Amino acid sequence: MARMIAEIATTDIDETLRQAAAQVLPILRRAALKSADRRTRSMALRRLGIVSDALHMLSAPQFGRRGLTPKALTQEERYRQLLGLPFGRRLAVNEVHQAFKRAAKTVHPDGGGNGPAFLELAAARDALIKHH
């Protein structure tokens, strides 16, 4: 078992599996000795679970949309996200302005933020007010 884990630690293509094998290898070598106590052997078995979990993640089929990259946000959606406003519904002007005031408290240069971030926030507010 220790030889197989050592081979995985040195040659496997997947980085996660290689790291898991490298983490397990020292305790597994100690457990393989004839002088190893029961506690060391049980610890080695638990650590083998790390490699088992990594192998399972690589070999288990992925259902649903886990492998897909999220779609890119439109300019308006980015502005809404920046101001913390919901997507997909019409916004009132005062709602946009209130969201701007809330976000500006942390982004304004006088409040510990930086100038470019505040200007981006103001541009988002202006664009959303002009759009609606």
Short mmCIF file of C-alpha atoms in Angstrom, two decimals:
data_model
loop_
_atom_site.label_atom_id
_atom_site.label_comp_id
_atom_site.label_asym_id
_atom_site.label_seq_id
_atom_site.Cartn_x
_atom_site.Cartn_y
_atom_site.Cartn_z
CA MET A 1 0.00 0.00 0.00
CA ALA A 2 2.80 2.39 0.87
CA ARG A 3 4.49 1.77 -2.48
CA MET A 4 1.30 2.52 -4.35
CA ILE A 5 0.74 5.77 -2.41
CA ALA A 6 4.38 6.76 -2.99
CA GLU A 7 3.92 6.22 -6.71
CA ILE A 8 0.75 8.33 -6.72
CA ALA A 9 2.57 11.06 -4.78
CA THR A 10 5.34 11.28 -7.35
CA THR A 11 3.71 10.58 -10.70
CA ASP A 12 -0.02 11.23 -10.66
CA ILE A 13 -1.40 13.87 -13.01
CA ASP A 14 -4.04 15.31 -10.68
CA GLU A 15 -2.63 17.83 -8.19
CA THR A 16 -5.26 17.14 -5.50
CA LEU A 17 -4.60 13.41 -5.56
CA ARG A 18 -0.83 13.95 -5.52
CA GLN A 19 -1.11 16.25 -2.47
CA ALA A 20 -3.39 13.80 -0.66
CA ALA A 21 -0.94 10.96 -1.29
CA ALA A 22 2.00 13.08 -0.11
CA GLN A 23 0.09 13.89 3.07
CA VAL A 24 -0.68 10.23 3.78
CA LEU A 25 2.72 8.77 2.92
CA PRO A 26 4.70 9.52 6.16
CA ILE A 27 2.15 8.01 8.54
CA LEU A 28 1.62 5.06 6.21
CA ARG A 29 5.34 4.28 6.22
CA ARG A 30 5.41 4.43 10.03
CA ALA A 31 2.38 2.12 10.22
CA ALA A 32 4.07 -0.40 7.91
CA LEU A 33 6.90 -0.96 10.42
CA LYS A 34 6.64 -4.02 12.66
CA SER A 35 7.14 -1.83 15.73
CA ALA A 36 4.12 0.36 14.91
CA ASP A 37 1.47 0.50 17.59
CA ARG A 38 -2.28 0.23 17.13
CA ARG A 39 -2.80 3.99 17.32
CA THR A 40 -0.38 4.64 14.45
CA ARG A 41 -2.08 2.01 12.31
CA SER A 42 -5.56 3.41 12.94
CA MET A 43 -4.29 6.91 12.15
CA ALA A 44 -2.85 5.60 8.87
CA LEU A 45 -6.20 4.05 7.97
CA ARG A 46 -7.97 7.35 8.63
CA ARG A 47 -5.44 9.20 6.51
CA LEU A 48 -5.98 6.71 3.70
CA GLY A 49 -9.51 8.06 3.68
CA ILE A 50 -8.08 11.31 2.30
CA VAL A 51 -6.74 9.49 -0.75
CA SER A 52 -9.96 7.53 -1.05
CA ASP A 53 -11.99 10.76 -1.04
CA ALA A 54 -9.71 12.32 -3.68
CA LEU A 55 -10.07 9.22 -5.88
CA HIS A 56 -13.83 9.32 -5.43
CA MET A 57 -14.00 12.98 -6.49
CA LEU A 58 -12.03 12.16 -9.64
CA SER A 59 -13.98 9.07 -10.61
CA ALA A 60 -17.55 9.91 -9.54
CA PRO A 61 -19.83 11.16 -12.31
CA GLN A 62 -20.83 14.78 -12.00
CA PHE A 63 -24.51 15.40 -12.42
CA GLY A 64 -26.21 18.66 -13.13
CA ARG A 65 -24.40 21.80 -14.16
CA ARG A 66 -21.38 21.66 -11.85
CA GLY A 67 -18.80 21.70 -14.61
CA LEU A 68 -20.20 24.69 -16.44
CA THR A 69 -18.73 28.15 -16.09
CA PRO A 70 -21.19 30.83 -14.98
CA LYS A 71 -22.48 33.08 -17.72
CA ALA A 72 -20.96 36.53 -18.02
CA LEU A 73 -22.96 39.35 -16.49
CA THR A 74 -24.27 42.16 -18.66
CA GLN A 75 -23.22 45.73 -17.91
CA GLU A 76 -26.53 46.45 -16.15
CA GLU A 77 -26.25 43.27 -14.08
CA ARG A 78 -22.72 44.24 -13.03
CA TYR A 79 -24.00 47.65 -11.98
CA ARG A 80 -26.81 46.05 -9.99
CA GLN A 81 -24.37 43.64 -8.35
CA LEU A 82 -22.03 46.48 -7.49
CA LEU A 83 -24.86 48.39 -5.79
CA GLY A 84 -26.37 45.27 -4.20
CA LEU A 85 -29.64 45.52 -6.12
CA PRO A 86 -31.73 42.53 -7.28
CA PHE A 87 -31.69 41.32 -10.89
CA GLY A 88 -34.70 40.91 -13.10
CA ARG A 89 -37.08 43.58 -11.89
CA ARG A 90 -37.68 47.23 -12.57
CA LEU A 91 -36.02 49.62 -10.13
CA ALA A 92 -37.26 52.94 -8.83
CA VAL A 93 -34.90 55.93 -8.88
CA ASN A 94 -35.00 56.33 -5.10
CA GLU A 95 -34.20 52.61 -4.68
CA VAL A 96 -31.06 53.03 -6.81
CA HIS A 97 -30.09 56.16 -4.90
CA GLN A 98 -30.54 54.48 -1.50
CA ALA A 99 -28.44 51.52 -2.62
CA PHE A 100 -25.76 53.95 -3.79
CA LYS A 101 -25.73 55.69 -0.40
CA ARG A 102 -25.39 52.35 1.42
CA ALA A 103 -22.53 51.19 -0.79
CA ALA A 104 -20.81 54.60 -0.78
CA LYS A 105 -20.34 54.49 3.00
CA THR A 106 -17.64 51.86 2.66
CA VAL A 107 -16.22 52.82 -0.75
CA HIS A 108 -15.92 56.61 -0.36
CA PRO A 109 -12.31 57.83 0.08
CA ASP A 110 -13.26 59.67 3.27
CA GLY A 111 -14.63 56.41 4.71
CA GLY A 112 -11.50 54.35 4.06
CA GLY A 113 -12.22 53.36 0.46
CA ASN A 114 -10.46 54.44 -2.69
CA GLY A 115 -11.29 56.97 -5.39
CA PRO A 116 -11.56 54.71 -8.46
CA ALA A 117 -13.95 52.33 -6.70
CA PHE A 118 -16.14 55.25 -5.65
CA LEU A 119 -16.15 56.64 -9.20
CA GLU A 120 -17.16 53.22 -10.52
CA LEU A 121 -19.97 53.11 -7.98
CA ALA A 122 -21.15 56.58 -9.03
CA ALA A 123 -21.05 55.55 -12.69
CA ALA A 124 -23.16 52.50 -11.87
CA ARG A 125 -25.71 54.68 -10.10
CA ASP A 126 -25.85 57.16 -12.98
CA ALA A 127 -26.22 54.43 -15.60
CA LEU A 128 -29.03 52.69 -13.70
CA ILE A 129 -30.89 55.95 -13.09
CA LYS A 130 -30.54 56.92 -16.75
CA HIS A 131 -31.65 53.47 -17.91
CA HIS A 132 -34.78 53.48 -15.75
#
